[in-house]
Amino acid sequence: MGNETTRREELLVVAARLFSRKGYHATSMQDIADELNILRGSLYHYIESKEGLLYELMELGIQTLMERVRPIVESDLPPDEKLARLIQQHTVTIASYPDFMAVFLHELKSLSPPRRERILAYRQEYDHLVRRILVEGVECGVFRPVDVRVVSFALLGMVNWVYQWYSPDGPRSAEEIGAIFANVVLQGVLERPEK
Amino acid sequence: MGNETTRREELLVVAARLFSRKGYHATSMQDIADELNILRGSLYHYIESKEGLLYELMELGIQTLMERVRPIVESDLPPDEKLARLIQQHTVTIASYPDFMAVFLHELKSLSPPRRERILAYRQEYDHLVRRILVEGVECGVFRPVDVRVVSFALLGMVNWVYQWYSPDGPRSAEEIGAIFANVVLQGVLERPEK
DNA sequence: CCACCAATCAAACGGTTGTTTGGTTCTCAC
DNA sequence: GTGAGAACCAAACAACCGTTTGATTGGTGG
């Protein structure tokens, strides 16, 4: 780790930025090479192919997300606390690595079937983590008896959308946004009468 | 209207399907022409350019959404009822035209700046509609004093994400999904003690 | 000082891209 | 039955694509 970045990591970061801003197919090897001040053929000293590069970026994205969220799910906190922390952690992670996360969320269709299958497996694993919390909460009566599948999609849409509008210069930090999200999902927006 | 579809409308439908499945840049004029059984040069009898075609599809998407949602916002229903109906209508619209909506939500970055600006204006207009309901609800005490900006993004993420997973063959109709969404946003998932 | 190796260049490859041009076919109104 | 216009073809255009090959550079350990 430390402060040194290898040339290869530099390549990955540049590619993630370009892929997320312009899209995978709209970004040429030329574009990436220009940013690194080398010729486009030279990129193949670091990567196997353009699509291999895309796959690597997406795998990095989903793995980062998963290793940050899994400990929460497997902890022994009460379900409502787990859900709140998951929502917040997911939000913060997306805000921390917006380029990688945008690529991961956007470019699944740009992968060839075998690689797409592998990323889809990751994604389903992650979906399962989210649902486990909901099932747990409903079973022990902390949550109302909601449709777990639909609510988990609602939740994922809410947090995944963050990369579309979040800016570090905005009025709220990623932590605050995560907390607001969690609050809405748990309590709803409706004001309640005293009794 | 009626049952007759012109060749041009056929083109738009085919293009929307291909753009949404493979992405704009990954879809060639060849691909579109093949689907219509003509040569790719012949497409220019109907459209001005590939990007002009994309713009037209996106405009169709956002306009459809807006003309279905605006009457709800401008009605004189109470804010909680307005919000529930907006969420449901948005969900149903996305489920009804998934190809057009996916293109509208995904391909903004594929437009050149002038056209992108115009679509962005539509989108901001739509965002404004959503926020108006929230502000209204907070002001008259029906909603808790939430951060309107962040909550509106939460809400939009939730409903926009629908195109990623909805299937007409799934266990729930778009109307049901919309109702579940509205319920979560209004009430939250938390069970509440009797008193 | 030599040998190695990572990093990069230079040049070419076959293929595809979006778009233009000018001509052809077909249908239908008058 | 002739003129008009819509629908489409055939062919070409320059530009760019991802990838491969073999040579070259510069630094570093022995």
GROMACS .gro file of C-alpha atoms (C1' of nucleotides) in nm:
model
  450
    1MET     CA    1   0.000   0.000   0.000
    2GLY     CA    2   0.167   0.326   0.114
    3ASN     CA    3   0.194   0.626  -0.110
    4GLU     CA    4   0.364   0.473  -0.413
    5THR     CA    5   0.140   0.396  -0.707
    6THR     CA    6   0.264   0.163  -0.975
    7ARG     CA    7   0.218   0.250  -1.340
    8ARG     CA    8  -0.038  -0.027  -1.365
    9GLU     CA    9  -0.254   0.114  -1.088
   10GLU     CA   10  -0.231   0.448  -1.260
   11LEU     CA   11  -0.367   0.283  -1.574
   12LEU     CA   12  -0.660   0.134  -1.383
   13VAL     CA   13  -0.751   0.466  -1.227
   14VAL     CA   14  -0.733   0.651  -1.557
   15ALA     CA   15  -0.940   0.384  -1.731
   16ALA     CA   16  -1.203   0.388  -1.458
   17ARG     CA   17  -1.236   0.762  -1.489
   18LEU     CA   18  -1.270   0.757  -1.865
   19PHE     CA   19  -1.504   0.459  -1.872
   20SER     CA   20  -1.729   0.621  -1.614
   21ARG     CA   21  -1.736   0.963  -1.784
   22LYS     CA   22  -1.765   0.863  -2.149
   23GLY     CA   23  -1.869   0.498  -2.130
   24TYR     CA   24  -1.670   0.187  -2.220
   25HIS     CA   25  -1.740   0.178  -2.593
   26ALA     CA   26  -1.695   0.551  -2.634
   27THR     CA   27  -1.350   0.532  -2.476
   28SER     CA   28  -1.073   0.417  -2.709
   29MET     CA   29  -0.739   0.268  -2.614
   30GLN     CA   30  -0.605   0.584  -2.770
   31ASP     CA   31  -0.787   0.795  -2.511
   32ILE     CA   32  -0.639   0.596  -2.224
   33ALA     CA   33  -0.291   0.599  -2.374
   34ASP     CA   34  -0.306   0.975  -2.433
   35GLU     CA   35  -0.380   1.033  -2.067
   36LEU     CA   36  -0.072   0.828  -1.974
   37ASN     CA   37   0.141   0.985  -2.250
   38ILE     CA   38   0.224   0.660  -2.423
   39LEU     CA   39   0.115   0.493  -2.748
   40ARG     CA   40  -0.195   0.279  -2.746
   41GLY     CA   41  -0.006  -0.038  -2.835
   42SER     CA   42   0.203   0.001  -2.521
   43LEU     CA   43  -0.103  -0.054  -2.302
   44TYR     CA   44  -0.085  -0.423  -2.385
   45HIS     CA   45   0.226  -0.452  -2.174
   46TYR     CA   46  -0.005  -0.413  -1.872
   47ILE     CA   47  -0.333  -0.566  -1.979
   48GLU     CA   48  -0.455  -0.859  -2.180
   49SER     CA   49  -0.733  -0.682  -2.368
   50LYS     CA   50  -0.970  -0.389  -2.341
   51GLU     CA   51  -1.246  -0.612  -2.217
   52GLY     CA   52  -1.013  -0.778  -1.967
   53LEU     CA   53  -0.938  -0.432  -1.834
   54LEU     CA   54  -1.308  -0.358  -1.798
   55TYR     CA   55  -1.363  -0.683  -1.612
   56GLU     CA   56  -1.083  -0.607  -1.370
   57LEU     CA   57  -1.229  -0.267  -1.288
   58MET     CA   58  -1.572  -0.410  -1.225
   59GLU     CA   59  -1.437  -0.688  -1.007
   60LEU     CA   60  -1.246  -0.430  -0.804
   61GLY     CA   61  -1.566  -0.233  -0.756
   62ILE     CA   62  -1.791  -0.511  -0.638
   63GLN     CA   63  -1.521  -0.668  -0.420
   64THR     CA   64  -1.454  -0.341  -0.242
   65LEU     CA   65  -1.823  -0.301  -0.175
   66MET     CA   66  -1.863  -0.655  -0.050
   67GLU     CA   67  -1.571  -0.662   0.188
   68ARG     CA   68  -1.697  -0.345   0.350
   69VAL     CA   69  -2.055  -0.459   0.391
   70ARG     CA   70  -2.021  -0.828   0.480
   71PRO     CA   71  -1.888  -0.767   0.833
   72ILE     CA   72  -2.201  -0.568   0.909
   73VAL     CA   73  -2.435  -0.843   0.793
   74GLU     CA   74  -2.244  -1.109   0.985
   75SER     CA   75  -2.226  -0.908   1.306
   76ASP     CA   76  -2.473  -0.971   1.588
   77LEU     CA   77  -2.633  -0.629   1.590
   78PRO     CA   78  -3.012  -0.607   1.583
   79PRO     CA   79  -3.159  -0.605   1.229
   80ASP     CA   80  -3.259  -0.239   1.228
   81GLU     CA   81  -2.910  -0.136   1.331
   82LYS     CA   82  -2.760  -0.369   1.068
   83LEU     CA   83  -2.980  -0.222   0.796
   84ALA     CA   84  -2.892   0.135   0.891
   85ARG     CA   85  -2.520   0.059   0.886
   86LEU     CA   86  -2.539  -0.129   0.557
   87ILE     CA   87  -2.716   0.160   0.389
   88GLN     CA   88  -2.465   0.407   0.524
   89GLN     CA   89  -2.161   0.196   0.437
   90HIS     CA   90  -2.286   0.133   0.085
   91THR     CA   91  -2.347   0.504   0.036
   92VAL     CA   92  -2.005   0.600   0.167
   93THR     CA   93  -1.831   0.340  -0.050
   94ILE     CA   94  -2.000   0.466  -0.365
   95ALA     CA   95  -1.909   0.821  -0.277
   96SER     CA   96  -1.549   0.715  -0.212
   97TYR     CA   97  -1.493   0.535  -0.541
   98PRO     CA   98  -1.748   0.686  -0.776
   99ASP     CA   99  -1.561   0.597  -1.095
  100PHE     CA  100  -1.516   0.231  -1.018
  101MET     CA  101  -1.870   0.202  -0.887
  102ALA     CA  102  -2.020   0.376  -1.189
  103VAL     CA  103  -1.837   0.138  -1.420
  104PHE     CA  104  -1.951  -0.158  -1.217
  105LEU     CA  105  -2.312  -0.042  -1.221
  106HIS     CA  106  -2.321   0.066  -1.584
  107GLU     CA  107  -2.114  -0.159  -1.802
  108LEU     CA  108  -2.234  -0.508  -1.733
  109LYS     CA  109  -2.375  -0.529  -2.084
  110SER     CA  110  -2.036  -0.448  -2.232
  111LEU     CA  111  -1.886  -0.772  -2.102
  112SER     CA  112  -1.887  -1.092  -2.304
  113PRO     CA  113  -2.115  -1.360  -2.158
  114PRO     CA  114  -1.853  -1.559  -1.961
  115ARG     CA  115  -1.717  -1.253  -1.781
  116ARG     CA  116  -2.063  -1.107  -1.737
  117GLU     CA  117  -2.171  -1.428  -1.568
  118ARG     CA  118  -1.894  -1.395  -1.313
  119ILE     CA  119  -1.984  -1.037  -1.224
  120LEU     CA  120  -2.351  -1.132  -1.204
  121ALA     CA  121  -2.259  -1.399  -0.950
  122TYR     CA  122  -2.094  -1.134  -0.732
  123ARG     CA  123  -2.396  -0.913  -0.765
  124GLN     CA  124  -2.637  -1.186  -0.665
  125GLU     CA  125  -2.420  -1.266  -0.367
  126TYR     CA  126  -2.445  -0.905  -0.263
  127ASP     CA  127  -2.821  -0.893  -0.314
  128HIS     CA  128  -2.843  -1.196  -0.091
  129LEU     CA  129  -2.663  -1.014   0.188
  130VAL     CA  130  -2.916  -0.734   0.178
  131ARG     CA  131  -3.213  -0.965   0.176
  132ARG     CA  132  -3.079  -1.162   0.469
  133ILE     CA  133  -3.106  -0.857   0.689
  134LEU     CA  134  -3.461  -0.791   0.577
  135VAL     CA  135  -3.571  -1.152   0.628
  136GLU     CA  136  -3.411  -1.155   0.971
  137GLY     CA  137  -3.582  -0.833   1.071
  138VAL     CA  138  -3.923  -0.947   0.953
  139GLU     CA  139  -3.891  -1.285   1.124
  140CYS     CA  140  -3.808  -1.142   1.462
  141GLY     CA  141  -4.077  -0.876   1.434
  142VAL     CA  142  -3.851  -0.571   1.418
  143PHE     CA  143  -3.968  -0.498   1.064
  144ARG     CA  144  -4.320  -0.506   0.931
  145PRO     CA  145  -4.398  -0.806   0.706
  146VAL     CA  146  -4.282  -0.644   0.381
  147ASP     CA  147  -4.208  -0.800   0.042
  148VAL     CA  148  -3.838  -0.863   0.090
  149ARG     CA  149  -3.753  -0.889  -0.277
  150VAL     CA  150  -3.918  -0.563  -0.379
  151VAL     CA  151  -3.797  -0.371  -0.074
  152SER     CA  152  -3.438  -0.488  -0.127
  153PHE     CA  153  -3.454  -0.357  -0.484
  154ALA     CA  154  -3.597  -0.030  -0.357
  155LEU     CA  155  -3.309   0.000  -0.118
  156LEU     CA  156  -3.043  -0.088  -0.373
  157GLY     CA  157  -3.185   0.158  -0.623
  158MET     CA  158  -3.175   0.433  -0.366
  159VAL     CA  159  -2.810   0.380  -0.272
  160ASN     CA  160  -2.680   0.288  -0.618
  161TRP     CA  161  -2.829   0.604  -0.763
  162VAL     CA  162  -2.594   0.808  -0.546
  163TYR     CA  163  -2.315   0.800  -0.803
  164GLN     CA  164  -2.544   0.994  -1.037
  165TRP     CA  165  -2.570   1.303  -0.824
  166TYR     CA  166  -2.326   1.295  -0.533
  167SER     CA  167  -2.055   1.558  -0.524
  168PRO     CA  168  -1.791   1.591  -0.252
  169ASP     CA  169  -1.847   1.967  -0.274
  170GLY     CA  170  -2.219   1.932  -0.202
  171PRO     CA  171  -2.388   2.050   0.115
  172ARG     CA  172  -2.388   1.706   0.279
  173SER     CA  173  -2.119   1.447   0.343
  174ALA     CA  174  -2.160   1.089   0.229
  175GLU     CA  175  -2.204   0.985   0.593
  176GLU     CA  176  -2.490   1.231   0.639
  177ILE     CA  177  -2.657   1.116   0.320
  178GLY     CA  178  -2.631   0.755   0.430
  179ALA     CA  179  -2.788   0.843   0.764
  180ILE     CA  180  -3.077   1.024   0.599
  181PHE     CA  181  -3.137   0.728   0.368
  182ALA     CA  182  -3.142   0.487   0.660
  183ASN     CA  183  -3.382   0.709   0.847
  184VAL     CA  184  -3.625   0.727   0.556
  185VAL     CA  185  -3.621   0.352   0.501
  186LEU     CA  186  -3.670   0.272   0.868
  187GLN     CA  187  -3.916   0.544   0.972
  188GLY     CA  188  -4.071   0.673   0.651
  189VAL     CA  189  -4.135   1.039   0.584
  190LEU     CA  190  -4.479   1.054   0.739
  191GLU     CA  191  -4.529   1.264   1.052
  192ARG     CA  192  -4.725   1.078   1.321
  193PRO     CA  193  -4.977   1.214   1.564
  194GLU     CA  194  -4.888   1.200   1.935
  195LYS     CA  195  -5.089   0.888   2.009
  196MET     CA  196  -5.260   0.668  -3.299
  197GLY     CA  197  -5.470   0.361  -3.384
  198ASN     CA  198  -5.310   0.030  -3.475
  199GLU     CA  199  -5.105   0.138  -3.775
  200THR     CA  200  -4.738   0.193  -3.715
  201THR     CA  201  -4.539   0.386  -3.968
  202ARG     CA  202  -4.199   0.263  -4.079
  203ARG     CA  203  -4.044   0.550  -3.890
  204GLU     CA  204  -4.204   0.453  -3.560
  205GLU     CA  205  -4.083   0.101  -3.621
  206LEU     CA  206  -3.733   0.240  -3.655
  207LEU     CA  207  -3.762   0.425  -3.325
  208VAL     CA  208  -3.883   0.118  -3.141
  209VAL     CA  209  -3.608  -0.101  -3.284
  210ALA     CA  210  -3.343   0.158  -3.203
  211ALA     CA  211  -3.469   0.199  -2.846
  212ARG     CA  212  -3.452  -0.175  -2.794
  213LEU     CA  213  -3.100  -0.206  -2.930
  214PHE     CA  214  -2.969   0.103  -2.754
  215SER     CA  215  -3.109  -0.016  -2.423
  216ARG     CA  216  -2.976  -0.373  -2.457
  217LYS     CA  217  -2.631  -0.309  -2.602
  218GLY     CA  218  -2.577   0.059  -2.538
  219TYR     CA  219  -2.567   0.348  -2.785
  220HIS     CA  220  -2.203   0.324  -2.889
  221ALA     CA  221  -2.211  -0.054  -2.909
  222THR     CA  222  -2.504  -0.039  -3.149
  223SER     CA  223  -2.415   0.034  -3.511
  224MET     CA  224  -2.639   0.170  -3.781
  225GLN     CA  225  -2.577  -0.168  -3.939
  226ASP     CA  226  -2.742  -0.340  -3.641
  227ILE     CA  227  -3.050  -0.122  -3.666
  228ALA     CA  228  -3.072  -0.161  -4.044
  229ASP     CA  229  -3.038  -0.540  -4.018
  230GLU     CA  230  -3.335  -0.555  -3.785
  231LEU     CA  231  -3.542  -0.359  -4.039
  232ASN     CA  232  -3.401  -0.558  -4.334
  233ILE     CA  233  -3.263  -0.258  -4.518
  234LEU     CA  234  -2.913  -0.120  -4.579
  235ARG     CA  235  -2.764   0.112  -4.325
  236GLY     CA  236  -2.747   0.405  -4.565
  237SER     CA  237  -3.122   0.387  -4.609
  238LEU     CA  238  -3.178   0.483  -4.247
  239TYR     CA  239  -3.088   0.840  -4.335
  240HIS     CA  240  -3.413   0.868  -4.523
  241TYR     CA  241  -3.581   0.879  -4.180
  242ILE     CA  242  -3.329   1.040  -3.949
  243GLU     CA  243  -3.077   1.317  -3.958
  244SER     CA  244  -2.796   1.139  -3.774
  245LYS     CA  245  -2.734   0.865  -3.522
  246GLU     CA  246  -2.707   1.115  -3.241
  247GLY     CA  247  -3.023   1.291  -3.358
  248LEU     CA  248  -3.197   0.958  -3.332
  249LEU     CA  249  -3.070   0.910  -2.978
  250TYR     CA  250  -3.189   1.254  -2.878
  251GLU     CA  251  -3.534   1.188  -3.016
  252LEU     CA  252  -3.565   0.867  -2.814
  253MET     CA  253  -3.457   1.038  -2.493
  254GLU     CA  254  -3.695   1.325  -2.545
  255LEU     CA  255  -3.979   1.081  -2.601
  256GLY     CA  256  -3.891   0.908  -2.275
  257ILE     CA  257  -3.878   1.210  -2.049
  258GLN     CA  258  -4.182   1.371  -2.209
  259THR     CA  259  -4.391   1.060  -2.158
  260LEU     CA  260  -4.288   1.049  -1.795
  261MET     CA  261  -4.358   1.415  -1.738
  262GLU     CA  262  -4.702   1.429  -1.895
  263ARG     CA  263  -4.811   1.138  -1.678
  264VAL     CA  264  -4.679   1.276  -1.353
  265ARG     CA  265  -4.751   1.647  -1.381
  266PRO     CA  266  -5.131   1.615  -1.338
  267ILE     CA  267  -5.068   1.443  -1.005
  268VAL     CA  268  -4.844   1.720  -0.874
  269GLU     CA  269  -5.084   1.991  -0.985
  270SER     CA  270  -5.390   1.821  -0.840
  271ASP     CA  271  -5.530   1.926  -0.503
  272LEU     CA  272  -5.480   1.597  -0.325
  273PRO     CA  273  -5.304   1.596   0.013
  274PRO     CA  274  -4.923   1.570  -0.013
  275ASP     CA  275  -4.900   1.211   0.113
  276GLU     CA  276  -5.154   1.099  -0.143
  277LYS     CA  277  -4.973   1.295  -0.414
  278LEU     CA  278  -4.642   1.136  -0.325
  279ALA     CA  279  -4.786   0.786  -0.327
  280ARG     CA  280  -4.944   0.839  -0.668
  281LEU     CA  281  -4.631   0.994  -0.813
  282ILE     CA  282  -4.420   0.700  -0.702
  283GLN     CA  283  -4.668   0.454  -0.842
  284GLN     CA  284  -4.714   0.636  -1.172
  285HIS     CA  285  -4.339   0.672  -1.223
  286THR     CA  286  -4.292   0.302  -1.155
  287VAL     CA  287  -4.568   0.199  -1.390
  288THR     CA  288  -4.438   0.425  -1.666
  289ILE     CA  289  -4.087   0.279  -1.644
  290ALA     CA  290  -4.230  -0.071  -1.651
  291SER     CA  291  -4.444   0.019  -1.953
  292TYR     CA  292  -4.164   0.163  -2.166
  293PRO     CA  293  -3.849   0.004  -2.028
  294ASP     CA  294  -3.644   0.049  -2.347
  295PHE     CA  295  -3.711   0.420  -2.388
  296MET     CA  296  -3.665   0.481  -2.018
  297ALA     CA  297  -3.341   0.287  -2.000
  298VAL     CA  298  -3.201   0.489  -2.289
  299PHE     CA  299  -3.312   0.810  -2.126
  300LEU     CA  300  -3.153   0.715  -1.795
  301HIS     CA  301  -2.832   0.571  -1.937
  302GLU     CA  302  -2.718   0.761  -2.240
  303LEU     CA  303  -2.703   1.123  -2.136
  304LYS     CA  304  -2.326   1.114  -2.165
  305SER     CA  305  -2.352   0.999  -2.528
  306LEU     CA  306  -2.512   1.325  -2.635
  307SER     CA  307  -2.310   1.621  -2.754
  308PRO     CA  308  -2.321   1.918  -2.513
  309PRO     CA  309  -2.600   2.119  -2.681
  310ARG     CA  310  -2.843   1.826  -2.694
  311ARG     CA  311  -2.737   1.706  -2.350
  312GLU     CA  312  -2.818   2.046  -2.211
  313ARG     CA  313  -3.171   2.026  -2.343
  314ILE     CA  314  -3.234   1.684  -2.187
  315LEU     CA  315  -3.081   1.803  -1.861
  316ALA     CA  316  -3.332   2.087  -1.857
  317TYR     CA  317  -3.617   1.838  -1.882
  318ARG     CA  318  -3.467   1.631  -1.604
  319GLN     CA  319  -3.432   1.928  -1.373
  320GLU     CA  320  -3.788   2.025  -1.442
  321TYR     CA  321  -3.893   1.677  -1.339
  322ASP     CA  322  -3.680   1.684  -1.024
  323HIS     CA  323  -3.850   2.008  -0.936
  324LEU     CA  324  -4.192   1.845  -0.956
  325VAL     CA  325  -4.086   1.580  -0.706
  326ARG     CA  326  -3.938   1.828  -0.464
  327ARG     CA  327  -4.247   2.044  -0.475
  328ILE     CA  328  -4.451   1.764  -0.323
  329LEU     CA  329  -4.197   1.710  -0.048
  330VAL     CA  330  -4.171   2.079   0.036
  331GLU     CA  331  -4.546   2.107   0.042
  332GLY     CA  332  -4.579   1.807   0.274
  333VAL     CA  333  -4.315   1.929   0.514
  334GLU     CA  334  -4.460   2.280   0.526
  335CYS     CA  335  -4.808   2.165   0.616
  336GLY     CA  336  -4.680   1.914   0.869
  337VAL     CA  337  -4.786   1.597   0.692
  338PHE     CA  338  -4.421   1.495   0.646
  339ARG     CA  339  -4.145   1.513   0.902
  340PRO     CA  340  -3.890   1.794   0.843
  341VAL     CA  341  -3.662   1.594   0.612
  342ASP     CA  342  -3.383   1.711   0.381
  343VAL     CA  343  -3.588   1.756   0.066
  344ARG     CA  344  -3.296   1.739  -0.174
  345VAL     CA  345  -3.153   1.416  -0.041
  346VAL     CA  346  -3.490   1.248   0.004
  347SER     CA  347  -3.595   1.337  -0.349
  348PHE     CA  348  -3.279   1.173  -0.480
  349ALA     CA  349  -3.348   0.868  -0.264
  350LEU     CA  350  -3.692   0.846  -0.412
  351LEU     CA  351  -3.578   0.891  -0.770
  352GLY     CA  352  -3.308   0.630  -0.730
  353MET     CA  353  -3.559   0.385  -0.599
  354VAL     CA  354  -3.800   0.422  -0.888
  355ASN     CA  355  -3.546   0.472  -1.166
  356TRP     CA  356  -3.368   0.154  -1.067
  357VAL     CA  357  -3.680  -0.041  -1.160
  358TYR     CA  358  -3.576  -0.076  -1.524
  359GLN     CA  359  -3.276  -0.278  -1.404
  360TRP     CA  360  -3.474  -0.562  -1.257
  361TYR     CA  361  -3.841  -0.541  -1.346
  362SER     CA  362  -3.986  -0.818  -1.558
  363PRO     CA  363  -4.350  -0.841  -1.669
  364ASP     CA  364  -4.327  -1.213  -1.593
  365GLY     CA  365  -4.222  -1.147  -1.232
  366PRO     CA  366  -4.437  -1.223  -0.930
  367ARG     CA  367  -4.563  -0.865  -0.891
  368SER     CA  368  -4.724  -0.619  -1.127
  369ALA     CA  369  -4.583  -0.272  -1.176
  370GLU     CA  370  -4.882  -0.132  -0.987
  371GLU     CA  371  -4.809  -0.353  -0.688
  372ILE     CA  372  -4.442  -0.261  -0.691
  373GLY     CA  373  -4.530   0.107  -0.701
  374ALA     CA  374  -4.765   0.063  -0.406
  375ILE     CA  375  -4.497  -0.117  -0.203
  376PHE     CA  376  -4.248   0.158  -0.281
  377ALA     CA  377  -4.490   0.427  -0.171
  378ASN     CA  378  -4.564   0.240   0.147
  379VAL     CA  379  -4.196   0.209   0.237
  380VAL     CA  380  -4.126   0.575   0.174
  381LEU     CA  381  -4.426   0.693   0.370
  382GLN     CA  382  -4.427   0.450   0.662
  383GLY     CA  383  -4.078   0.297   0.673
  384VAL     CA  384  -4.012  -0.069   0.736
  385LEU     CA  385  -3.998  -0.048   1.113
  386GLU     CA  386  -4.266  -0.222   1.314
  387ARG     CA  387  -4.408   0.000   1.589
  388PRO     CA  388  -4.518  -0.095   1.935
  389GLU     CA  389  -4.888  -0.057   2.021
  390LYS     CA  390  -4.850   0.272   2.205
  391DC     C1'  391   3.068  -0.355  -1.767
  392DC     C1'  392   2.764  -0.675  -1.875
  393DA     C1'  393   2.320  -0.903  -1.881
  394DC     C1'  394   1.871  -0.871  -1.788
  395DC     C1'  395   1.405  -0.694  -1.790
  396DA     C1'  396   1.040  -0.372  -1.769
  397DA     C1'  397   0.863   0.003  -2.039
  398DT     C1'  398   0.783   0.197  -2.449
  399DC     C1'  399   0.795   0.296  -2.960
  400DA     C1'  400   0.703   0.240  -3.458
  401DA     C1'  401   0.446   0.043  -3.786
  402DA     C1'  402   0.136  -0.226  -3.967
  403DC     C1'  403  -0.313  -0.556  -3.986
  404DG     C1'  404  -0.800  -0.632  -4.129
  405DG     C1'  405  -1.220  -0.477  -4.007
  406DT     C1'  406  -1.589  -0.154  -3.896
  407DT     C1'  407  -1.769   0.297  -3.833
  408DG     C1'  408  -2.120   0.697  -3.966
  409DT     C1'  409  -2.236   0.941  -4.355
  410DT     C1'  410  -2.296   1.098  -4.855
  411DT     C1'  411  -2.421   1.060  -5.327
  412DG     C1'  412  -2.678   0.931  -5.720
  413DG     C1'  413  -2.962   0.617  -5.896
  414DT     C1'  414  -3.364   0.273  -5.889
  415DT     C1'  415  -3.816   0.081  -5.774
  416DC     C1'  416  -4.279   0.113  -5.643
  417DT     C1'  417  -4.725   0.318  -5.539
  418DC     C1'  418  -5.077   0.626  -5.585
  419DA     C1'  419  -5.326   1.071  -5.711
  420DC     C1'  420  -5.478   1.313  -6.089
  421DG     C1'  421  -5.064   0.705  -6.810
  422DT     C1'  422  -4.798   1.035  -6.636
  423DG     C1'  423  -4.571   1.287  -6.266
  424DA     C1'  424  -4.438   1.299  -5.788
  425DG     C1'  425  -4.261   1.146  -5.394
  426DA     C1'  426  -4.158   0.789  -5.060
  427DA     C1'  427  -3.864   0.390  -4.977
  428DC     C1'  428  -3.468   0.177  -5.061
  429DC     C1'  429  -3.019   0.012  -5.299
  430DA     C1'  430  -2.526   0.016  -5.439
  431DA     C1'  431  -2.107   0.192  -5.376
  432DA     C1'  432  -1.784   0.463  -5.207
  433DC     C1'  433  -1.546   0.791  -4.838
  434DA     C1'  434  -1.203   0.890  -4.487
  435DA     C1'  435  -1.142   0.791  -4.022
  436DC     C1'  436  -1.078   0.511  -3.654
  437DC     C1'  437  -1.089   0.069  -3.403
  438DG     C1'  438  -0.834  -0.308  -3.098
  439DT     C1'  439  -0.452  -0.584  -3.139
  440DT     C1'  440   0.012  -0.787  -3.286
  441DT     C1'  441   0.491  -0.784  -3.391
  442DG     C1'  442   0.965  -0.681  -3.345
  443DA     C1'  443   1.282  -0.347  -3.229
  444DT     C1'  444   1.458  -0.002  -2.892
  445DT     C1'  445   1.539   0.238  -2.467
  446DG     C1'  446   1.686   0.306  -1.990
  447DG     C1'  447   1.785   0.160  -1.553
  448DT     C1'  448   1.943  -0.187  -1.210
  449DG     C1'  449   2.168  -0.601  -0.985
  450DG     C1'  450   2.566  -0.881  -1.012
   0.00000   0.00000   0.00000
